[in-house]
PDB file of C-alpha atoms in Angstrom:
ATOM      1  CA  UNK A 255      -1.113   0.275  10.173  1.00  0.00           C
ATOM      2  CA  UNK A 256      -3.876  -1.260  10.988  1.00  0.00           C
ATOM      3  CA  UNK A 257      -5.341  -2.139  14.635  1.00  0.00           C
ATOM      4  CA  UNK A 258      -5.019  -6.102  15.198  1.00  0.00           C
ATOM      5  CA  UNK A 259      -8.471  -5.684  17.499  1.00  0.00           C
ATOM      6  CA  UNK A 260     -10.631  -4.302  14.545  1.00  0.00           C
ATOM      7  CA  UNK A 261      -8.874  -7.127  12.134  1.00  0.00           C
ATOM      8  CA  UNK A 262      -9.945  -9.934  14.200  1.00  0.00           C
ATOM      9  CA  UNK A 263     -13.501  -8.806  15.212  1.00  0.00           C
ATOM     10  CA  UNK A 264     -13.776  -8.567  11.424  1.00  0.00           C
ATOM     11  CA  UNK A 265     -12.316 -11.975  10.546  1.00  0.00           C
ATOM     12  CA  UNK A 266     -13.887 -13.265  13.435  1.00  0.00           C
ATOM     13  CA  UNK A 267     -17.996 -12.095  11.923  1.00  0.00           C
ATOM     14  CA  UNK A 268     -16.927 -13.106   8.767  1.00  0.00           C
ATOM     15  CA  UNK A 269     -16.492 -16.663  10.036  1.00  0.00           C
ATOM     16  CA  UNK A 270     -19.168 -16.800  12.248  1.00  0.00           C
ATOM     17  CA  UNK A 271     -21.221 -15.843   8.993  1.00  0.00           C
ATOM     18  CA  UNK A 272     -19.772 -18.738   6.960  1.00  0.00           C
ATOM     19  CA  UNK A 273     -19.515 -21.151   9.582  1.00  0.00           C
ATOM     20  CA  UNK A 274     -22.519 -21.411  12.147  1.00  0.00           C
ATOM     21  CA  UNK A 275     -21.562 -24.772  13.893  1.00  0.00           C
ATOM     22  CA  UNK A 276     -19.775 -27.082  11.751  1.00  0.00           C
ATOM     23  CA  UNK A 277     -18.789 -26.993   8.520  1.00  0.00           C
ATOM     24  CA  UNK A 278     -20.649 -29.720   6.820  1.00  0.00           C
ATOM     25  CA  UNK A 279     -18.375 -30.444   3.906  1.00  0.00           C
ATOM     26  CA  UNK A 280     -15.057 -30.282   5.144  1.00  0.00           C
ATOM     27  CA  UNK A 281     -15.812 -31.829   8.957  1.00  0.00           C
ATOM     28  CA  UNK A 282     -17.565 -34.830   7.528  1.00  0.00           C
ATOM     29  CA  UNK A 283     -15.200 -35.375   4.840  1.00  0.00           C
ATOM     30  CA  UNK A 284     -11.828 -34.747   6.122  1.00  0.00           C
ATOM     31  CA  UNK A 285     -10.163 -36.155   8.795  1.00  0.00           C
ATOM     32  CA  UNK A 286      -9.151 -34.412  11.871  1.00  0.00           C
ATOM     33  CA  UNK A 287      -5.230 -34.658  11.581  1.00  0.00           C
ATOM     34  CA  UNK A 288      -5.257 -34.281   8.048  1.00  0.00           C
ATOM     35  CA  UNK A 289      -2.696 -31.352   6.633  1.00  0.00           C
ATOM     36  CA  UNK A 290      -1.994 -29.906   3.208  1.00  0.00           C
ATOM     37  CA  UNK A 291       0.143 -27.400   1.665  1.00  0.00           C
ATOM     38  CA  UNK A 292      -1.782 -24.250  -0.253  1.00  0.00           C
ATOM     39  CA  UNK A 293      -0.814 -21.686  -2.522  1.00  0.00           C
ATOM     40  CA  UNK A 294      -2.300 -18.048  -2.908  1.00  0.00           C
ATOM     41  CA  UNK A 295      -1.849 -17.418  -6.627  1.00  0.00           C
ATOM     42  CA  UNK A 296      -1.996 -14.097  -8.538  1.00  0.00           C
ATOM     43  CA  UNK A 297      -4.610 -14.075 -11.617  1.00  0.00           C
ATOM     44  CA  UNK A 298      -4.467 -11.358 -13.255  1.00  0.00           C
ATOM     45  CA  UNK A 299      -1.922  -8.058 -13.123  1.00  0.00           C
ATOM     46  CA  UNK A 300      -2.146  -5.595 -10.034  1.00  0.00           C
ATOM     47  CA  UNK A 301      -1.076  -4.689  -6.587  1.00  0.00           C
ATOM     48  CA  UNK A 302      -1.668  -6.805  -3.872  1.00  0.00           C
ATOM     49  CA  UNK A 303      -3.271  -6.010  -0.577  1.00  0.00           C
ATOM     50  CA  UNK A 304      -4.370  -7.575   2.557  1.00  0.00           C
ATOM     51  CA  UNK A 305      -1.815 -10.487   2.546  1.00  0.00           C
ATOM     52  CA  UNK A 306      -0.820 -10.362   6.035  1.00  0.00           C
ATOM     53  CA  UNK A 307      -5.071  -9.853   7.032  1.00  0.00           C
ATOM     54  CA  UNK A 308      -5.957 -13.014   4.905  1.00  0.00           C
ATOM     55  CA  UNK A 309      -3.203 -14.980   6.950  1.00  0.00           C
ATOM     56  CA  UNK A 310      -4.758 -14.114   9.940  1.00  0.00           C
ATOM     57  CA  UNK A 311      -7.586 -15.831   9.220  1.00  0.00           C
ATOM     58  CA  UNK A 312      -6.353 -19.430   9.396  1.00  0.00           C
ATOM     59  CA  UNK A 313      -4.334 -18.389  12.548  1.00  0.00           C
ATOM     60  CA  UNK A 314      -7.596 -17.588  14.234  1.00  0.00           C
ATOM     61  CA  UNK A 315      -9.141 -21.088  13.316  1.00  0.00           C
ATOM     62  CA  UNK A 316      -5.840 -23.282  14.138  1.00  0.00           C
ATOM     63  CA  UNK A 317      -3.485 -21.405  16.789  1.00  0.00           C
ATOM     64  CA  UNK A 318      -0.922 -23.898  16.915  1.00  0.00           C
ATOM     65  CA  UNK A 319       1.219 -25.701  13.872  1.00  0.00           C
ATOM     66  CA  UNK A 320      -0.136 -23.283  10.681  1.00  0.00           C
ATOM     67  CA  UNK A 321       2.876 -21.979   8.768  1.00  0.00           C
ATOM     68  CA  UNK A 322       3.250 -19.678   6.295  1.00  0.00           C
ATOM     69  CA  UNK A 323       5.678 -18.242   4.062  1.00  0.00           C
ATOM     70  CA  UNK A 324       4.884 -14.913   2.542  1.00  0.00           C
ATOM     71  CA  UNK A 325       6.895 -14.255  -1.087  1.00  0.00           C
ATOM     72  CA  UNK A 326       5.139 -10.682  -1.853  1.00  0.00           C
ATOM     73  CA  UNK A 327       3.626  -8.107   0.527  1.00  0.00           C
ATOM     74  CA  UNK A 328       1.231  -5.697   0.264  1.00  0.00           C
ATOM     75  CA  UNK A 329       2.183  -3.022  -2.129  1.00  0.00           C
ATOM     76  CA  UNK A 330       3.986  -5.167  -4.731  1.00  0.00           C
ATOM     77  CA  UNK A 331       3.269  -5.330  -7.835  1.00  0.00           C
ATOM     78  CA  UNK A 332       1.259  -8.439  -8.789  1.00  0.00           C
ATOM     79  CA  UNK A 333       1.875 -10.299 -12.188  1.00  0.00           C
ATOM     80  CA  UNK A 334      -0.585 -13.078 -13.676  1.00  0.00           C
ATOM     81  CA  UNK A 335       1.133 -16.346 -12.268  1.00  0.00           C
ATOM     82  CA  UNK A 336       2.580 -15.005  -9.224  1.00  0.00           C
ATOM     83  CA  UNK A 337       2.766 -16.647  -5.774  1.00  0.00           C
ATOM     84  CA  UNK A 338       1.859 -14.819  -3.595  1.00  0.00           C
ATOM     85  CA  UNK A 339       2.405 -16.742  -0.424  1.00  0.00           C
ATOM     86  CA  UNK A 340       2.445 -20.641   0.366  1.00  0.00           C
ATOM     87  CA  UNK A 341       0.569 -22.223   3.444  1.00  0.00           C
ATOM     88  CA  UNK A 342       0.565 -25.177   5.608  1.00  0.00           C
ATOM     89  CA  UNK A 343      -1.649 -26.266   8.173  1.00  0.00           C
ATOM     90  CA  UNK A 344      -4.532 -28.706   9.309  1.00  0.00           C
ATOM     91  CA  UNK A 345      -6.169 -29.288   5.779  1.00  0.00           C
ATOM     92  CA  UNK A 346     -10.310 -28.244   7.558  1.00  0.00           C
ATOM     93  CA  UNK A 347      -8.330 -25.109   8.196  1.00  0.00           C
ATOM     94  CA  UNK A 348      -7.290 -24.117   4.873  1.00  0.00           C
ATOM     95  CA  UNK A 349     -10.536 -25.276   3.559  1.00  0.00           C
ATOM     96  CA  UNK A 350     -12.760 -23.373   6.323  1.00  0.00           C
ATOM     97  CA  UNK A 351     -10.623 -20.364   6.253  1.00  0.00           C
ATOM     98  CA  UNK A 352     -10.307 -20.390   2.071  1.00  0.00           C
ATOM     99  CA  UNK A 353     -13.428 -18.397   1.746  1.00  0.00           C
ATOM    100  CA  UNK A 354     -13.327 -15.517   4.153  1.00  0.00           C
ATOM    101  CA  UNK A 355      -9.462 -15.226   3.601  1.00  0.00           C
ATOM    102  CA  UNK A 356      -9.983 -14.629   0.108  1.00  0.00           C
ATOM    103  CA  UNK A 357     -12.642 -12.296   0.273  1.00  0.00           C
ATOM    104  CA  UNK A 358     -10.775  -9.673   2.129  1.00  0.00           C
ATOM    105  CA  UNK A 359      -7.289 -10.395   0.370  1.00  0.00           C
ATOM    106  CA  UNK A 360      -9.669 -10.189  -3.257  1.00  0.00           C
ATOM    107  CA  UNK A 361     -11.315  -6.786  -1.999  1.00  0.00           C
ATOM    108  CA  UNK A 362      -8.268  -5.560  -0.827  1.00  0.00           C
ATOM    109  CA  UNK A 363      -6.322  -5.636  -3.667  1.00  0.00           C
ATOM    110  CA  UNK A 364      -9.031  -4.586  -5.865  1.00  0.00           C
ATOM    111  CA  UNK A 365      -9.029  -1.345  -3.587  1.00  0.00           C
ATOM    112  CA  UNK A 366      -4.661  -1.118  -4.033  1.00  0.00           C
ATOM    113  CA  UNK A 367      -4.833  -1.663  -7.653  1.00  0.00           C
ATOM    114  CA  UNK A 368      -7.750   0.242  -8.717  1.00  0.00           C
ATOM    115  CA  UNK A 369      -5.992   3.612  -6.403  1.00  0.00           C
ATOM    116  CA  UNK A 370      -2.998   2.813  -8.199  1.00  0.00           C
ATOM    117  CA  UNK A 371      -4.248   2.816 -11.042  1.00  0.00           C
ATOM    118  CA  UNK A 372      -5.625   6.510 -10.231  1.00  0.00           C
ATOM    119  CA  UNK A 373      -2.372   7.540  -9.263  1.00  0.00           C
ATOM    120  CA  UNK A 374      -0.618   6.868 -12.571  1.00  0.00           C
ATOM    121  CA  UNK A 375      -2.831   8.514 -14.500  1.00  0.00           C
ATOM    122  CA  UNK A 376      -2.677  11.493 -12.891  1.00  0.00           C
ATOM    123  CA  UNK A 377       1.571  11.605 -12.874  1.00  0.00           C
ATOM    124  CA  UNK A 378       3.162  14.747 -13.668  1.00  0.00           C
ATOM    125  CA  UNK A 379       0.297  16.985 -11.976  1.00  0.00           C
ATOM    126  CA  UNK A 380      -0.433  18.882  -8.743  1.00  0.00           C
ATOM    127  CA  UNK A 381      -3.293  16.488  -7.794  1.00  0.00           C
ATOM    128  CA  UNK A 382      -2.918  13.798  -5.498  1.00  0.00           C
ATOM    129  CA  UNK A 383      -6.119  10.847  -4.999  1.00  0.00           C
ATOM    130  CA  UNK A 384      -7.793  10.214  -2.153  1.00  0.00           C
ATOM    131  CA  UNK A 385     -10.631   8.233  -0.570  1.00  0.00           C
ATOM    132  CA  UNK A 386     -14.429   9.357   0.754  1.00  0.00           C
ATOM    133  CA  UNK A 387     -16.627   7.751   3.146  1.00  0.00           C
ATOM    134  CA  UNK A 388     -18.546   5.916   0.539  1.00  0.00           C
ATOM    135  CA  UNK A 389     -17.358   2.444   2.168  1.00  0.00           C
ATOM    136  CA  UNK A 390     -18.392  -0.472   2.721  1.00  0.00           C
ATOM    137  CA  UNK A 391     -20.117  -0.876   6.099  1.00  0.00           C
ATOM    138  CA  UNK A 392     -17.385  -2.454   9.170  1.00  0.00           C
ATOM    139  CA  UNK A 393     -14.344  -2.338   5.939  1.00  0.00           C
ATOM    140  CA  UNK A 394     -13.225   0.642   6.284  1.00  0.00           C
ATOM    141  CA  UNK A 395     -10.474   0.804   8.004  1.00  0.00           C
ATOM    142  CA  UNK A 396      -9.233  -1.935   5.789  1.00  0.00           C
ATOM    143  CA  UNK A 397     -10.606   0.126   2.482  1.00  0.00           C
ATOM    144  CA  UNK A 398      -8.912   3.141   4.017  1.00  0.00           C
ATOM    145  CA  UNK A 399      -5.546   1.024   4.382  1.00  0.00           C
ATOM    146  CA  UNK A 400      -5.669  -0.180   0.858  1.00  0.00           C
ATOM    147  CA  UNK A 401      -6.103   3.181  -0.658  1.00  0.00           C
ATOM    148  CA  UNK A 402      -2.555   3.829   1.272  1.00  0.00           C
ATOM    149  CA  UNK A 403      -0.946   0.903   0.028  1.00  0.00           C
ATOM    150  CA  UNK A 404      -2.314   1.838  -3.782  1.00  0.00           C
ATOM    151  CA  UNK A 405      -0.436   5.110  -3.534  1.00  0.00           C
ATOM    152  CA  UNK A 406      -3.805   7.207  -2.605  1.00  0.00           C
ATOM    153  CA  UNK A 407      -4.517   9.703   0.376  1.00  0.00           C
ATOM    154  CA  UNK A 408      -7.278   9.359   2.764  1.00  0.00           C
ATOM    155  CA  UNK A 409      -9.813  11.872   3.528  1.00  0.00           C
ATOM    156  CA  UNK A 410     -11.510  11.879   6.754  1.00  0.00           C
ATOM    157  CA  UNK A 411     -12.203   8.648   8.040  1.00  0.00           C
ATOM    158  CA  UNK A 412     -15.416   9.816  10.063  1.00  0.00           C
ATOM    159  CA  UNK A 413     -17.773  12.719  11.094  1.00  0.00           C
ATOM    160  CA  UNK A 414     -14.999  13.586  14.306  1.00  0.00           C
ATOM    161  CA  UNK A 415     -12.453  14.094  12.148  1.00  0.00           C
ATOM    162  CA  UNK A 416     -13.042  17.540  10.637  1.00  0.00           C
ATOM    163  CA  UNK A 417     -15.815  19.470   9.685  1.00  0.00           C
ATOM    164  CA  UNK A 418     -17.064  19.076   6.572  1.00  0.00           C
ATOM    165  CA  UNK A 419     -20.284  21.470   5.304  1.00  0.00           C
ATOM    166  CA  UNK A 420     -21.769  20.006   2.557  1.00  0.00           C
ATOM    167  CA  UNK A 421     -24.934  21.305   0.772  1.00  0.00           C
ATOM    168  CA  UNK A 422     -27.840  20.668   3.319  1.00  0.00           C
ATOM    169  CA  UNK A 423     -25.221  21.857   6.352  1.00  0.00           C
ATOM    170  CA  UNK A 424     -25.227  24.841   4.287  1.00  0.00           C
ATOM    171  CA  UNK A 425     -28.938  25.042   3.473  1.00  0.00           C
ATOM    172  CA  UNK A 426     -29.809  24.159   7.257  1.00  0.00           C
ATOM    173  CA  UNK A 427     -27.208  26.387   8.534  1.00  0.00           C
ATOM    174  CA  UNK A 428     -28.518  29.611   6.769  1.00  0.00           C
ATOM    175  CA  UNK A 429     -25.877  29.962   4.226  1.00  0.00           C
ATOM    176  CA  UNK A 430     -22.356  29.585   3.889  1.00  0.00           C
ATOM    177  CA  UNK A 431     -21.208  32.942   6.017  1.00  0.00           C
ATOM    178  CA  UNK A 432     -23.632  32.065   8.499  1.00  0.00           C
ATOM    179  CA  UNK A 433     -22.981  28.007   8.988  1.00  0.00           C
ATOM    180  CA  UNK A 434     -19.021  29.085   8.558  1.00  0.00           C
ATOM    181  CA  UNK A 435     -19.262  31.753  11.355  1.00  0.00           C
ATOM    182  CA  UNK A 436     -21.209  29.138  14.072  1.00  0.00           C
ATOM    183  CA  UNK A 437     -18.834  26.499  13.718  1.00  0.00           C
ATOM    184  CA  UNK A 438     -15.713  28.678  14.343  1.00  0.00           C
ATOM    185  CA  UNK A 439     -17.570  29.675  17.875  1.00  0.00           C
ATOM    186  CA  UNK A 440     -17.405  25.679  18.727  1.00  0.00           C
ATOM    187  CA  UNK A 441     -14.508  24.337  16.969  1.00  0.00           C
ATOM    188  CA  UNK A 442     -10.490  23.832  18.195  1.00  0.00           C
ATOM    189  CA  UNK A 443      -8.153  25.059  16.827  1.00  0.00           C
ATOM    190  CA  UNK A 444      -6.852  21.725  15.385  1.00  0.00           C
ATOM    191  CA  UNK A 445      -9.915  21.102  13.293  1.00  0.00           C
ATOM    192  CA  UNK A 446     -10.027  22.493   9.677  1.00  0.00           C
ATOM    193  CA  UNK A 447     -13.176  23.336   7.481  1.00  0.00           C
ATOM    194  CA  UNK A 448     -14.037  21.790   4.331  1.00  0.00           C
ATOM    195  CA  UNK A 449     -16.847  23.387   1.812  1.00  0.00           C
ATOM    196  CA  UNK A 450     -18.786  21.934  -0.940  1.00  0.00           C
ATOM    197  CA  UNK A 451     -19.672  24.912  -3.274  1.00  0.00           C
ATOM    198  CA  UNK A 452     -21.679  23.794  -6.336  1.00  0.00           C
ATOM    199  CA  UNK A 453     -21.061  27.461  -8.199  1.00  0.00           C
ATOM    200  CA  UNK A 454     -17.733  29.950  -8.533  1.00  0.00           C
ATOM    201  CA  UNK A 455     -20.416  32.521  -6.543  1.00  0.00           C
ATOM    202  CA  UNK A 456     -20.525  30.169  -3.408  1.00  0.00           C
ATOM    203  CA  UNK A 457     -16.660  29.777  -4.440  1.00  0.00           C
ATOM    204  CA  UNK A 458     -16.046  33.686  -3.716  1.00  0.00           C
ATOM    205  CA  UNK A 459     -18.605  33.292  -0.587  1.00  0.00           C
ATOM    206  CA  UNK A 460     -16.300  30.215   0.544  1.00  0.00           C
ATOM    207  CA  UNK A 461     -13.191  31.850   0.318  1.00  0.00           C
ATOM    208  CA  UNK A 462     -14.512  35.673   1.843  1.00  0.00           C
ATOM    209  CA  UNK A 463     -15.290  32.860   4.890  1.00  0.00           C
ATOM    210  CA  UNK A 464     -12.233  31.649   5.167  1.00  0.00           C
ATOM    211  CA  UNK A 465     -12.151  27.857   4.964  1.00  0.00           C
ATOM    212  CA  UNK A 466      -9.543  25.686   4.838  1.00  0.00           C
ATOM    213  CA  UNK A 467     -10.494  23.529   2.014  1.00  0.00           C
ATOM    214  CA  UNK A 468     -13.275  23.773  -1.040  1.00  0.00           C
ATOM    215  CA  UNK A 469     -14.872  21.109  -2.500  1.00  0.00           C
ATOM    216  CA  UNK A 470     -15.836  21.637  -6.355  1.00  0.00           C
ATOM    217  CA  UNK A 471     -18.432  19.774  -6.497  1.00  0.00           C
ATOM    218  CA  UNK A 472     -19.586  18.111 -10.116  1.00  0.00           C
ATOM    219  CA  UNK A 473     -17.848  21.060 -11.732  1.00  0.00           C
ATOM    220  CA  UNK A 474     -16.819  20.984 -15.260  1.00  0.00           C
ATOM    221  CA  UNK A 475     -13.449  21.116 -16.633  1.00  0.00           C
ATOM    222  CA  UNK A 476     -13.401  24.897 -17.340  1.00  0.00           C
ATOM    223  CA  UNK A 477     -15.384  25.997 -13.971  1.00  0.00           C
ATOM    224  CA  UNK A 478     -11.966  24.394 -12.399  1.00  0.00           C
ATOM    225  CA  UNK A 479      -9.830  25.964 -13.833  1.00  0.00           C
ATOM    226  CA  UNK A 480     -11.816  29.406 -13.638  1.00  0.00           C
ATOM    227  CA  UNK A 481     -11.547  27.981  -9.350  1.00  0.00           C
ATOM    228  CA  UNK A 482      -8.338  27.520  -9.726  1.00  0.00           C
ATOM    229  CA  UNK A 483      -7.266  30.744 -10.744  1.00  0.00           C
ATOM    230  CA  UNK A 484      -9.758  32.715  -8.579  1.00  0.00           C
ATOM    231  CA  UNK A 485      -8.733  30.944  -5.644  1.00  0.00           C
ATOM    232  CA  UNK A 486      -4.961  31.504  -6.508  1.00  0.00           C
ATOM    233  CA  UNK A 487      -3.628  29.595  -3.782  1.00  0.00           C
ATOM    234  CA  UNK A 488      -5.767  30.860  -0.709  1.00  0.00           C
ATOM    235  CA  UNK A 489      -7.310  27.378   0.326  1.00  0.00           C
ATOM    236  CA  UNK A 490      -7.081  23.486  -1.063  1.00  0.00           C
ATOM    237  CA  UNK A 491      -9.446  22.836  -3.727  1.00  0.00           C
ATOM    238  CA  UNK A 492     -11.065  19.242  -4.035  1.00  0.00           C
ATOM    239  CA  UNK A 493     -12.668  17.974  -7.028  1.00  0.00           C
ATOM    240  CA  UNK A 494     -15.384  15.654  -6.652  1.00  0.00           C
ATOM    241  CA  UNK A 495     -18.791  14.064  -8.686  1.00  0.00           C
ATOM    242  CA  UNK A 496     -18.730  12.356 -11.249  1.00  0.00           C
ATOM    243  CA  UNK A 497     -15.350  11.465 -11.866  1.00  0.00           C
ATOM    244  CA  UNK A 498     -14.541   8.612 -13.904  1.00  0.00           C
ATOM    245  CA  UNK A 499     -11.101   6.606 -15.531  1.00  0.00           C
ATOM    246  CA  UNK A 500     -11.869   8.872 -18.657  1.00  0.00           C
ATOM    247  CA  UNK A 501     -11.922  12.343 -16.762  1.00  0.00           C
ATOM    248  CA  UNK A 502      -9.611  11.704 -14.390  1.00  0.00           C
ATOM    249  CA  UNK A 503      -6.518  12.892 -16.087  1.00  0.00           C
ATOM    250  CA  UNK A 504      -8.601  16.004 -17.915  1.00  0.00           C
ATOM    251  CA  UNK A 505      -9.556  16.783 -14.269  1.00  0.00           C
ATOM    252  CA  UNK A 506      -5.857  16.645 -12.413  1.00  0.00           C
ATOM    253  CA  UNK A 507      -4.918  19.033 -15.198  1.00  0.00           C
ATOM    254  CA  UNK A 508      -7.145  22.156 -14.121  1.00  0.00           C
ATOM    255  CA  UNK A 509      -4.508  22.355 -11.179  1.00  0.00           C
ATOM    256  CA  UNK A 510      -7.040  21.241  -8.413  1.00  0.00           C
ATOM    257  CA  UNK A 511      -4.985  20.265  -5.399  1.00  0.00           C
ATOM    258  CA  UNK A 512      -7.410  16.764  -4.262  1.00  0.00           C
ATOM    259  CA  UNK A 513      -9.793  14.320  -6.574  1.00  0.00           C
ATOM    260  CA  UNK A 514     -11.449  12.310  -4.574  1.00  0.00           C
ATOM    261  CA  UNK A 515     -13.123   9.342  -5.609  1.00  0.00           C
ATOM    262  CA  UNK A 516     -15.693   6.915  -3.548  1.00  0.00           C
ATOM    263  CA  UNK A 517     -15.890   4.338  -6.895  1.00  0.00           C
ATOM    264  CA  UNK A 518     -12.157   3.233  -5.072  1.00  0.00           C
ATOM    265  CA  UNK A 519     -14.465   1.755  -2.411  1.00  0.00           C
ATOM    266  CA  UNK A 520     -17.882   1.567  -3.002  1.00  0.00           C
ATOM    267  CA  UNK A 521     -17.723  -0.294  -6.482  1.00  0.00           C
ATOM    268  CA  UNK A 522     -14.178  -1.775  -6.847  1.00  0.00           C
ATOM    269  CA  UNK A 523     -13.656  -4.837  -8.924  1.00  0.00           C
ATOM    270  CA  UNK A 524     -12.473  -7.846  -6.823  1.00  0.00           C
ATOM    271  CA  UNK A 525      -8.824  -8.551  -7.643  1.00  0.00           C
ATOM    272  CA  UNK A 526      -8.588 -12.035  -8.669  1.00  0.00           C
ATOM    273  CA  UNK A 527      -6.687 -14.548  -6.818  1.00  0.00           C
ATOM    274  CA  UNK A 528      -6.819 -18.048  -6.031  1.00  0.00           C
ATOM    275  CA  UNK A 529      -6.269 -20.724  -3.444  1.00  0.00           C
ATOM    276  CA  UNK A 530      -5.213 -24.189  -4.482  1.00  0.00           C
ATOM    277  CA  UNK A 531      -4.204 -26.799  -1.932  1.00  0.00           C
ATOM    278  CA  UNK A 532      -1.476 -29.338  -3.107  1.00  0.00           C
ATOM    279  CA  UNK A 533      -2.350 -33.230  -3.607  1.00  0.00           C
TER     280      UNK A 533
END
């Protein structure tokens, strides 16, 4: 699902950051035919993310003669102890390569696990997760991924995607009939309109436009469901602002269709895993 060209530039100025023309350590203390066996090893409870990205990474350095067998994939269910996959290849690979492959397989997961962990606590309702574009700078595609593999939705992945009028549009535009009414002139017919509305009057404004989807922005509890019932139906509504672990559930409850969340990608807890080479 993801493009092999954007994984490798990515690995590829992530090692050029780590490694600038030799890698002191590991070239002057290990010898050049050297080779060891590794293990990536689940710490701590989760869903995993990234394996097959993180393996990449030693395939870049050594082309020829690394091995790997792969015992969970991404999506599985992690448990403290697991093994995640087992390596083999020239041992300054697996040392060069530890670093950088377990920073993106780490992020990764955290991504997966914390979406997942989004998902279930929303069960039984209307609402599904999804992402923003709150990401990391050149990750994300790969943050976008991980939300998929965690059970979470994307939203747009860029400005090209759909349009989106958020408060200054609107305040720049001359109001929400009037920014609503230009775009229409310009747009296809394959791209929809989203609306951030900060009141249930902009919400009535939003749906005498016509859009295709309203954002409820920092909204309380009650305003939703007041949305909810006023909209009956006649667009998507998206919660956003604010939302935490301890509102998320309260929130999916008011029968909003979308909560979307940027703390999946902008603040996510590294998963933690491990690399140890075999003596």
């Amino acid at each position: 699902m993801i493009n092999s060209i954007y994984v490798d530039n990515i690995i590829k100025t992530a090692l050029l950051e780590d490694i600038n023309y030799l890698d002191t350590t590991t070239d002057y203390l290990i010898d050049e035919d050297q080779e060891n066996t590794a293990r990536f090893l689940a710490k701590a409870d989760g869903v995993l993310c990234g394996i097959d990205v993180a393996l990449r990474v030693f395939t870049i350095l050594q082309e020829q003669g690394f091995e790997a067998k792969v015992y969970k994939h991404d999506g599985d269910v992690l448990e403290k102890g697991d093994i995640i996959a087992e390596i083999r290849g020239k041992t300054r690979t697996l040392l060069k390569g530890e670093r950088t492959a377990l920073n993106l397989l780490q992020h990764m997961s955290g991504v997966a696990t914390a979406t997942g962990q989004a998902v279930k606590a929303i069960e039984g309702t209307n609402a599904s997760i999804a992402d923003t574009r709150k990401t990391l700078p050149g990750l994300r595609p790969l943050q976008k991924y991980a939300v998929t593999v965690g059970g979470g939705k994307n939203h747009r992945y860029n400005l090209s995607d759909a349009a989106m009028l958020k408060d200054n549009h609107v305040d720049a535009g001359g109001g929400i009939a009037s920014a609503v009414a230009k775009l229409r002139q310009k747009l296809g017919h394959m791209t929809k309109i989203e609306l951030e509305v900060r009141s249930l009057d902009e919400l009535g404004q939003a749906l005498e436009a016509g859009v295709d989807v309203i954002m409820l922005d920092n909204m309380s509890c009650e305003e939703m469901r007041e949305a909810v019932a006023i909209t009956n139906g006649r667009a998507l509504l998206e919660a956003s602002g604010g939302i935490t672990a301890e509102t998320l559930r309260a929130i999916a409850e008011t029968g909003v269709d979308i909560i979307s969340m940027g703390a999946l990608t902008h603040s996510v807890t590294a998963f933690d895993i491990s690399l140890k080479i075999s003596c």
